[in-house]
XYZ file of C-alpha atoms in Angstrom:
586
model
C 16.532 41.402 -112.571
C 16.473 41.431 -116.339
C 14.510 39.366 -118.908
C 16.079 37.175 -121.504
C 14.659 35.339 -124.563
C 16.739 33.272 -126.954
C 15.636 31.141 -129.937
C 17.910 28.912 -132.031
C 17.165 26.955 -135.209
C 14.097 28.802 -136.591
C 13.042 27.669 -140.000
C 11.488 31.089 -140.597
C 14.114 33.881 -140.209
C 12.083 36.557 -142.025
C 11.346 40.165 -140.848
C 7.981 38.715 -139.560
C 9.903 36.305 -137.218
C 12.123 39.086 -135.932
C 9.045 41.101 -135.188
C 7.520 38.100 -133.335
C 10.617 37.721 -131.264
C 10.425 41.438 -130.361
C 6.754 40.973 -129.368
C 7.479 38.078 -127.142
C 10.449 39.732 -125.458
C 8.195 42.635 -124.747
C 6.273 40.288 -122.419
C 9.250 40.376 -120.110
C 9.698 44.170 -120.103
C 8.422 44.498 -116.540
C 11.613 42.602 -115.465
C 13.855 45.070 -117.393
C 12.267 48.409 -118.159
C 15.483 50.387 -118.765
C 16.441 49.106 -122.216
C 15.779 46.467 -124.904
C 18.310 44.704 -127.084
C 18.273 42.027 -129.789
C 20.994 40.244 -131.674
C 20.149 38.176 -134.751
C 22.482 35.692 -136.455
C 21.108 33.738 -139.299
C 18.295 31.573 -137.505
C 19.415 32.501 -133.990
C 17.918 35.342 -131.868
C 19.116 36.627 -128.483
C 16.767 39.259 -126.868
C 17.152 41.171 -123.670
C 15.118 43.471 -121.527
C 17.478 45.232 -119.083
C 17.169 46.413 -115.487
C 20.292 48.438 -115.055
C 21.942 47.841 -111.646
C 25.712 47.819 -112.363
C 27.030 50.224 -114.918
C 23.649 51.696 -115.987
C 25.421 53.961 -118.628
C 27.154 51.288 -120.854
C 26.147 47.872 -119.830
C 23.339 47.319 -122.350
C 22.811 43.764 -123.571
C 23.342 41.442 -125.392
C 27.063 41.584 -124.424
C 30.031 40.404 -126.664
C 33.680 39.510 -126.663
C 36.155 41.592 -128.570
C 35.327 40.593 -132.140
C 31.705 39.958 -131.331
C 31.988 36.302 -132.262
C 30.574 35.461 -128.869
C 27.182 36.799 -127.895
C 25.510 36.501 -124.495
C 22.237 37.544 -122.917
C 22.220 37.413 -119.077
C 19.790 37.817 -116.235
C 21.612 38.140 -112.948
C 24.639 39.482 -111.055
C 28.131 38.178 -110.954
C 29.513 39.200 -107.644
C 33.107 38.077 -108.270
C 33.386 39.710 -111.723
C 36.371 41.849 -110.663
C 38.286 38.885 -109.397
C 37.436 36.895 -112.633
C 38.758 39.862 -114.690
C 42.113 39.427 -113.120
C 42.287 36.030 -114.731
C 41.337 37.510 -118.146
C 43.985 40.346 -118.430
C 44.585 39.549 -122.043
C 40.978 40.447 -122.829
C 39.497 43.749 -123.582
C 36.221 44.731 -121.919
C 33.698 46.990 -123.691
C 31.545 47.861 -120.642
C 31.600 47.967 -116.869
C 28.863 45.377 -116.611
C 29.523 42.496 -114.283
C 27.965 40.056 -116.783
C 30.313 40.808 -119.681
C 32.834 38.517 -118.044
C 30.829 35.540 -119.142
C 31.648 36.064 -122.848
C 35.353 36.221 -122.069
C 35.383 33.338 -119.756
C 33.740 31.175 -122.432
C 36.417 32.381 -124.884
C 39.155 31.399 -122.445
C 37.848 28.192 -120.832
C 35.135 26.775 -123.034
C 31.977 25.416 -121.490
C 33.562 24.588 -118.169
C 33.708 27.975 -116.707
C 30.233 28.130 -115.188
C 31.386 26.918 -111.695
C 33.799 29.839 -111.599
C 30.875 32.240 -111.357
C 29.744 33.526 -107.840
C 26.301 35.080 -108.186
C 22.761 34.508 -109.395
C 22.294 34.104 -113.148
C 20.532 32.625 -116.052
C 22.270 33.104 -119.358
C 22.278 32.010 -122.929
C 25.352 32.264 -125.071
C 25.877 31.878 -128.826
C 29.240 31.054 -130.371
C 28.764 32.393 -133.977
C 31.978 30.691 -135.228
C 30.182 27.332 -135.381
C 26.621 28.325 -134.311
C 26.843 26.308 -131.098
C 25.128 27.647 -127.927
C 24.917 27.019 -124.205
C 22.452 28.008 -121.520
C 22.930 27.787 -117.779
C 21.166 28.634 -114.592
C 22.642 29.383 -111.084
C 23.256 26.755 -108.473
C 19.888 27.060 -106.541
C 17.676 28.611 -109.210
C 17.544 32.175 -107.731
C 16.889 33.487 -111.222
C 14.252 31.869 -113.318
C 14.725 30.049 -116.655
C 12.572 27.991 -118.950
C 13.457 25.876 -121.865
C 11.135 24.962 -124.795
C 10.949 23.284 -128.154
C 9.099 24.393 -131.244
C 7.441 22.098 -133.922
C 10.061 23.415 -136.357
C 12.927 21.977 -134.283
C 13.805 25.250 -132.636
C 15.058 25.398 -129.105
C 13.831 28.300 -126.849
C 14.988 29.756 -123.593
C 13.183 32.490 -121.550
C 13.201 34.013 -118.013
C 9.461 33.508 -117.786
C 7.089 31.008 -119.211
C 4.770 33.741 -120.760
C 7.504 34.527 -123.354
C 7.669 31.065 -124.913
C 4.455 29.200 -124.022
C 2.529 30.268 -127.039
C 5.247 29.328 -129.601
C 6.498 26.125 -128.033
C 4.954 22.745 -128.334
C 6.639 21.709 -125.107
C 8.344 23.598 -122.452
C 9.664 23.003 -118.818
C 11.505 24.770 -116.020
C 15.224 24.628 -116.641
C 16.949 22.865 -113.703
C 19.118 24.961 -111.402
C 22.766 24.138 -111.379
C 22.631 22.680 -114.895
C 23.958 23.620 -118.360
C 22.550 22.946 -121.795
C 25.018 22.366 -124.553
C 24.150 22.127 -128.134
C 27.509 20.492 -128.989
C 26.865 17.766 -126.385
C 23.174 17.553 -127.208
C 21.709 17.819 -123.759
C 21.643 19.052 -120.216
C 24.119 18.204 -117.506
C 24.690 19.297 -113.973
C 27.633 21.682 -113.349
C 26.895 22.217 -109.628
C 28.108 19.345 -107.533
C 28.588 20.385 -103.810
C 29.158 17.826 -101.071
C 25.716 18.197 -99.628
C 23.909 17.386 -102.938
C 24.340 13.607 -102.376
C 22.502 14.088 -98.984
C 25.328 12.275 -97.181
C 25.241 13.173 -93.405
C 28.060 15.675 -92.651
C 30.130 15.627 -89.453
C 31.857 19.000 -89.247
C 31.528 20.458 -85.655
C 29.532 23.554 -85.276
C 31.709 26.747 -85.153
C 29.397 29.884 -84.705
C 32.280 32.284 -85.709
C 32.844 30.510 -88.945
C 29.058 30.445 -89.716
C 28.741 34.163 -88.757
C 31.645 35.375 -90.915
C 30.488 33.321 -93.876
C 27.083 35.147 -93.659
C 28.625 38.599 -93.134
C 30.704 37.952 -96.367
C 27.599 36.844 -98.258
C 25.780 40.059 -97.286
C 28.656 42.415 -97.989
C 29.223 41.120 -101.560
C 25.609 41.773 -102.372
C 26.026 45.452 -101.804
C 27.481 45.672 -105.259
C 25.230 48.333 -106.914
C 25.134 51.514 -108.728
C 21.544 52.298 -107.951
C 19.510 52.892 -104.770
C 18.757 49.860 -102.636
C 17.347 48.590 -99.351
C 16.382 45.506 -97.403
C 13.035 43.698 -97.091
C 12.512 43.521 -93.333
C 9.636 41.428 -91.968
C 11.037 41.489 -88.319
C 11.636 37.722 -88.282
C 14.998 36.245 -87.691
C 16.270 35.975 -91.285
C 15.416 39.359 -92.643
C 16.504 40.989 -89.487
C 19.855 39.423 -89.606
C 20.234 40.505 -93.283
C 19.368 44.013 -92.302
C 21.534 44.153 -89.313
C 24.626 42.837 -91.110
C 23.930 45.197 -94.002
C 23.499 48.145 -91.753
C 26.782 47.294 -89.880
C 28.908 46.898 -93.041
C 27.287 49.368 -95.362
C 29.716 52.172 -94.489
C 32.670 49.981 -95.614
C 31.134 49.221 -99.164
C 31.504 51.024 -102.366
C 27.748 51.630 -102.345
C 28.023 53.931 -99.430
C 30.065 56.364 -101.422
C 27.072 56.877 -103.812
C 24.072 56.380 -101.494
C 25.253 57.153 -97.996
C 25.631 54.845 -95.142
C 21.973 54.810 -93.815
C 20.111 51.767 -94.862
C 16.546 51.760 -96.059
C 14.299 48.888 -94.906
C 10.818 47.975 -96.091
C 7.886 46.078 -94.536
C 4.366 45.176 -95.561
C 1.457 43.930 -93.647
C -2.193 44.263 -92.623
C -2.625 46.932 -89.882
C -1.677 45.405 -86.543
C 0.159 42.453 -88.032
C 2.994 40.650 -86.203
C 5.524 41.616 -88.891
C 4.886 45.379 -88.873
C 5.451 45.632 -85.109
C 8.522 43.467 -85.085
C 10.043 45.148 -88.151
C 9.633 48.588 -86.641
C 11.424 47.372 -83.515
C 14.327 45.975 -85.412
C 14.606 49.065 -87.715
C 14.734 51.387 -84.673
C 17.255 49.170 -83.014
C 19.705 49.078 -86.041
C 19.071 52.670 -87.109
C 17.529 52.239 -90.658
C 15.294 54.598 -92.538
C 12.167 52.427 -92.267
C 9.173 52.383 -94.723
C 6.028 50.656 -93.526
C 3.357 49.728 -96.059
C -0.180 48.543 -95.381
C -2.651 46.674 -97.503
C -6.050 45.377 -96.973
C -7.408 41.822 -97.528
C -9.620 43.228 -100.410
C -6.533 44.888 -102.026
C -4.790 41.637 -101.993
C -7.753 39.597 -103.314
C -8.088 42.277 -106.123
C -4.406 41.731 -107.099
C -4.624 37.798 -107.262
C -5.004 37.526 -111.111
C -2.188 39.818 -111.749
C 0.003 38.114 -109.175
C -0.654 34.639 -110.641
C 0.071 35.960 -114.105
C 3.421 37.145 -113.051
C 4.589 34.334 -110.649
C 3.295 31.650 -113.071
C 2.238 29.095 -110.448
C -0.937 27.924 -108.819
C 0.863 26.654 -105.590
C -1.223 27.850 -102.645
C 1.536 28.843 -100.251
C 3.402 30.674 -102.964
C 0.446 32.712 -103.971
C -0.383 33.551 -100.403
C 3.122 34.912 -99.808
C 3.642 36.454 -103.220
C 0.644 38.884 -103.086
C 1.904 41.039 -100.150
C 5.484 40.953 -101.648
C 4.020 41.945 -105.104
C 2.107 44.962 -103.560
C 5.149 45.998 -101.494
C 7.426 45.878 -104.540
C 5.263 48.382 -106.427
C 5.539 50.794 -103.493
C 9.269 50.298 -103.145
C 9.879 50.922 -106.879
C 7.832 54.140 -106.665
C 10.440 55.313 -104.201
C 13.208 55.015 -106.843
C 14.680 51.875 -105.326
C 15.768 49.172 -107.775
C 17.427 46.548 -105.579
C 16.623 44.864 -102.221
C 18.120 42.151 -100.083
C 15.835 39.448 -98.847
C 15.994 36.613 -96.356
C 14.838 33.599 -98.434
C 16.723 30.278 -97.986
C 17.432 30.171 -94.231
C 14.514 27.917 -93.248
C 15.593 25.284 -95.878
C 19.296 25.385 -94.855
C 18.728 25.285 -91.076
C 15.320 23.391 -90.755
C 13.511 26.496 -89.711
C 9.976 25.447 -90.529
C 7.846 24.486 -87.519
C 7.397 20.927 -88.816
C 11.112 20.259 -88.278
C 10.214 19.893 -84.598
C 9.016 16.476 -85.512
C 12.164 15.338 -87.296
C 12.813 11.818 -85.748
C 16.646 12.041 -86.066
C 19.422 13.929 -87.496
C 19.716 11.894 -90.678
C 16.012 12.609 -91.631
C 16.508 16.169 -90.568
C 19.504 16.694 -92.935
C 17.947 14.814 -95.775
C 14.869 16.972 -95.602
C 16.943 20.150 -95.618
C 18.597 18.877 -98.858
C 15.216 18.247 -100.397
C 14.025 21.635 -99.558
C 17.049 23.446 -100.956
C 16.792 21.412 -104.135
C 13.050 22.596 -104.462
C 13.539 26.192 -103.775
C 13.446 27.255 -107.341
C 9.812 26.017 -107.484
C 8.758 27.971 -104.371
C 10.555 30.715 -102.488
C 13.039 31.561 -105.241
C 10.239 31.756 -107.766
C 8.202 33.965 -105.353
C 11.015 36.356 -104.355
C 12.223 36.877 -108.025
C 8.907 37.107 -109.798
C 7.094 39.189 -107.219
C 9.661 41.820 -107.250
C 10.640 41.611 -110.899
C 6.935 42.339 -111.743
C 7.738 46.000 -110.939
C 11.384 46.102 -112.184
C 12.863 45.476 -108.634
C 15.691 43.086 -108.186
C 15.904 40.809 -104.992
C 19.168 39.420 -103.728
C 19.289 36.568 -101.311
C 22.526 36.315 -99.012
C 21.482 33.071 -97.445
C 21.667 31.285 -100.817
C 25.287 32.240 -101.397
C 27.120 29.244 -102.676
C 29.973 29.532 -99.989
C 27.482 30.170 -97.367
C 25.401 27.069 -98.136
C 28.636 24.873 -98.188
C 29.527 26.055 -94.807
C 26.064 25.598 -93.244
C 25.305 22.363 -94.882
C 28.635 20.946 -93.621
C 27.664 21.196 -89.969
C 26.655 18.001 -88.233
C 22.942 18.127 -88.333
C 22.708 17.144 -84.650
C 23.448 20.799 -83.883
C 20.514 21.897 -86.037
C 17.973 19.559 -84.416
C 15.289 21.276 -82.264
C 16.023 20.241 -78.689
C 13.395 21.454 -76.186
C 15.356 19.846 -73.372
C 18.320 22.235 -74.175
C 16.149 25.216 -74.981
C 17.077 25.111 -78.616
C 14.440 26.664 -80.883
C 14.404 26.162 -84.658
C 17.529 27.537 -86.379
C 19.342 27.710 -82.978
C 22.835 27.467 -84.695
C 22.138 30.599 -86.640
C 20.721 32.476 -83.725
C 23.494 31.453 -81.417
C 26.086 32.585 -84.111
C 24.809 36.153 -83.846
C 24.242 36.139 -80.125
C 27.009 38.649 -79.325
C 26.820 40.312 -75.916
C 29.708 42.773 -76.728
C 28.371 44.062 -80.077
C 24.825 42.697 -80.355
C 23.341 42.516 -83.838
C 19.773 42.339 -82.542
C 17.753 42.379 -79.267
C 17.553 38.945 -77.625
C 13.789 38.699 -77.998
C 14.029 39.294 -81.760
C 17.050 37.067 -82.150
C 14.959 34.305 -80.522
C 11.626 35.118 -82.134
C 9.800 32.072 -83.242
C 9.273 31.386 -86.905
C 6.383 33.168 -88.891
C 5.711 32.217 -92.471
C 5.520 35.424 -94.609
C 1.918 34.776 -95.396
C 1.141 34.326 -91.813
C 3.356 37.182 -90.417
C 1.676 39.848 -92.696
C -1.510 39.278 -90.640
C -3.335 36.013 -89.737
C -6.598 37.355 -91.289
C -4.877 37.408 -94.678
C -5.131 33.671 -95.160
C -8.560 33.575 -93.606
C -9.681 36.233 -96.108
C -8.335 34.296 -99.032
C -10.154 31.149 -97.919
C -13.373 33.044 -97.356
C -13.186 34.575 -100.844
C -12.380 31.155 -102.414
C -15.418 29.644 -100.646
C -17.726 32.165 -102.416
C -16.130 31.495 -105.837
C -15.959 27.685 -105.808
C -18.995 25.567 -105.197
C -19.070 22.163 -103.410
C -19.850 20.554 -106.786
C -16.959 22.214 -108.504
C -14.478 20.853 -105.938
C -16.170 17.416 -105.993
C -15.477 17.160 -109.734
C -12.119 18.673 -109.632
C -10.361 15.354 -110.544
C -12.185 15.384 -113.857
C -11.423 18.976 -114.661
C -7.913 19.011 -113.379
C -6.591 15.355 -113.389
C -3.040 16.494 -113.043
C -2.199 18.049 -109.577
C -5.882 17.941 -108.751
C -6.703 20.815 -106.212
C -8.025 19.425 -102.903
C -9.284 22.795 -101.411
C -11.534 25.645 -102.753
C -8.648 27.955 -102.370
C -6.362 25.793 -104.583
C -9.244 25.231 -107.096
C -9.755 29.083 -107.348
C -6.038 29.704 -108.023
C -5.970 26.898 -110.549
C -8.754 28.460 -112.641
C -6.967 31.755 -112.765
C -3.704 29.993 -113.752
C -5.389 27.964 -116.605
C -6.833 31.145 -118.026
C -3.358 32.581 -118.591
C -1.398 29.274 -119.233
C -3.783 26.719 -120.732
C -1.242 24.268 -122.099
C -0.529 20.948 -120.462
C 3.238 21.759 -120.385
C 2.386 24.995 -118.223
C 0.637 23.107 -115.461
C 3.348 20.468 -115.340
C 5.865 23.207 -114.301
C 4.077 23.489 -110.906
C 4.942 20.915 -108.133
C 2.203 18.970 -106.422
C 1.691 16.572 -103.660
C 0.626 16.884 -99.970
C 2.388 19.332 -97.689
C 2.008 20.410 -93.944
C 3.571 23.741 -92.918
C 5.679 23.816 -96.065
C 7.005 20.310 -95.663
C 7.836 17.942 -98.481
C 5.499 14.921 -98.992
C 8.224 12.705 -97.414
C 8.194 14.655 -94.168
C 4.524 14.172 -93.590
C 5.461 10.623 -92.500
C 6.912 12.160 -89.358
C 3.528 12.727 -87.710
C 0.519 10.472 -88.408
C -1.910 13.338 -87.660
C -0.585 15.487 -90.511
C -1.748 13.099 -93.139
C -5.353 13.679 -91.948
C -5.198 17.438 -92.151
C -2.390 18.660 -94.554
C -2.407 22.496 -94.362
C 0.409 24.372 -96.074
C 0.313 27.180 -93.522
C 2.971 27.200 -90.830
C 0.073 27.312 -88.385
C -0.717 23.738 -89.262
C 1.997 22.537 -86.775
C -0.376 22.800 -83.997
C 1.087 22.792 -80.432
C 4.417 24.096 -81.819
C 3.793 27.642 -82.723
C 3.216 29.819 -79.609
C 0.709 32.351 -81.221
C -1.339 30.923 -84.003
C -4.416 28.692 -83.253
C -3.696 29.070 -79.536
C -7.362 28.746 -78.755
C -7.577 25.377 -80.441
C -4.508 24.201 -78.604
C -6.028 25.345 -75.224
C -9.201 23.444 -75.996
C -7.459 20.151 -76.866
C -4.844 19.979 -74.040
C -4.817 19.998 -70.252
C -2.504 22.003 -68.272
C 0.057 19.395 -67.854
C 0.207 18.781 -71.491
C 0.745 22.447 -72.191
C 3.562 22.665 -69.594
C 5.267 19.628 -71.214
C 4.810 20.669 -74.849
C 7.901 21.443 -77.015
C 6.664 25.146 -77.597
C 6.414 25.763 -73.809
C 9.822 24.242 -72.945
C 11.497 26.177 -75.758
C 9.668 29.446 -74.766
C 10.854 28.877 -71.240
C 14.488 28.482 -72.421
C 14.302 31.585 -74.441
C 13.013 33.551 -71.616
C 15.659 32.317 -69.320
C 18.442 33.191 -71.877
C 17.003 36.746 -72.308
C 16.841 37.110 -68.598
C 20.505 36.215 -68.051
C 21.617 38.473 -70.841
């Protein structure tokens, strides 16, 4: 990942202003420690902090067209840049950077080229011929982008809030799949896939089509000129990413430079579910596996730094970001600069445990659409900023545009969790990779039940966070929370504690408004809480809150509250029985 900062329409364009832009851009240097660039044109500034992944030798930014009349600063990767260059044969390219194609596409097609890009990106482009500018963010919001407005009438764009919050009167998160145009004077959506309207699709499920779409998504993300690996938790999603990458690595250009053995990485408390499962998967697919441990105290000690980097006070995001933040530092110390990760699958396929309660396929599908649209505020934010804090880039194959279109066109009846048929959550994905001839994964891993990352690194992690917050926040502080924090009022001591840290770094009203609020159970949207009346009484963002569904967590509580017949008839027992039968017949 790189860091970008752009400012247009500054009243003051003195040397002092240039120095200020450099100072603010420096706040993003963790994202791009390899080089810094700045282009000034009258009252316009485009700054860049580079993490060199493709063409490290000559791809410094900002980037230009042939006569330098078009200037662009980009954070991201354009996976189809070679195909796009075939459409631009009359243009001369200065570098081997995948992002240079953006300047030439604008020159050729104007503002309507963004949908041609296949990748993850946030960019700002200046046309010096008329001083017009555009800014755009990728379809799902894998890369972060903020927009702000200064009192002097200036417009600001930055990869992270910390680069513009002090100098802007108001700022907000830039919407994914949107483009800002100074010519048209506003923001419009460029990304308009069929699923966005939330209309219920009817395409029959074809496991071969789904599997091939995902294989293609993984393979295109092996575009790199630097060492890389895969984040492997041992759960379904990261295991599939690792298994596909390991199988196809030998056929990629990356193998010519870095060899055909894949590196995988896992983090957890000693004895955590993820560490054991990840080691088993790594041994099965033959990766060079790196296992990192952390203690609850080390995680607690890192909280302030984590919140500064990820720029949120959302409880589940902080819980999951902290282990990822610690792991990213270790990975970077090994010389690795890029990793593949498994974010997005749970949103697309309804993988969270609360989806067991979806009353029908219509509500199931609508909830997946809501979850995908909100990814930029949660998992995308976590995956990007936790890794970028250490100059590490995370790529997410499940959020490939073509793969999402394929997966979201499936009749949601196939995605529904059906205990009577032995269908666990994300059955359509598991089944697509259930290949007896050339298995990707062992059956029991392929059908392992969902663990949220913050749970899987060790159940005592969340308990430790709650205990720490209990010592920091008094009952009186929480009782008066609505007066101190009237917007998105924290309802738990853990939430209150994170909020105090966030406000210390980002005290403006605009900053706290960039964080979503509302009730949630097991990572649900507020709407999905209506699926179970009991959830409204005990909203817990942890996946363990879906009591009676997860087979491992809170088992004692479930045993205490159910008789033997209830346990035999519960959805988790029926699904587990179906899984065991499937493994036994393999």
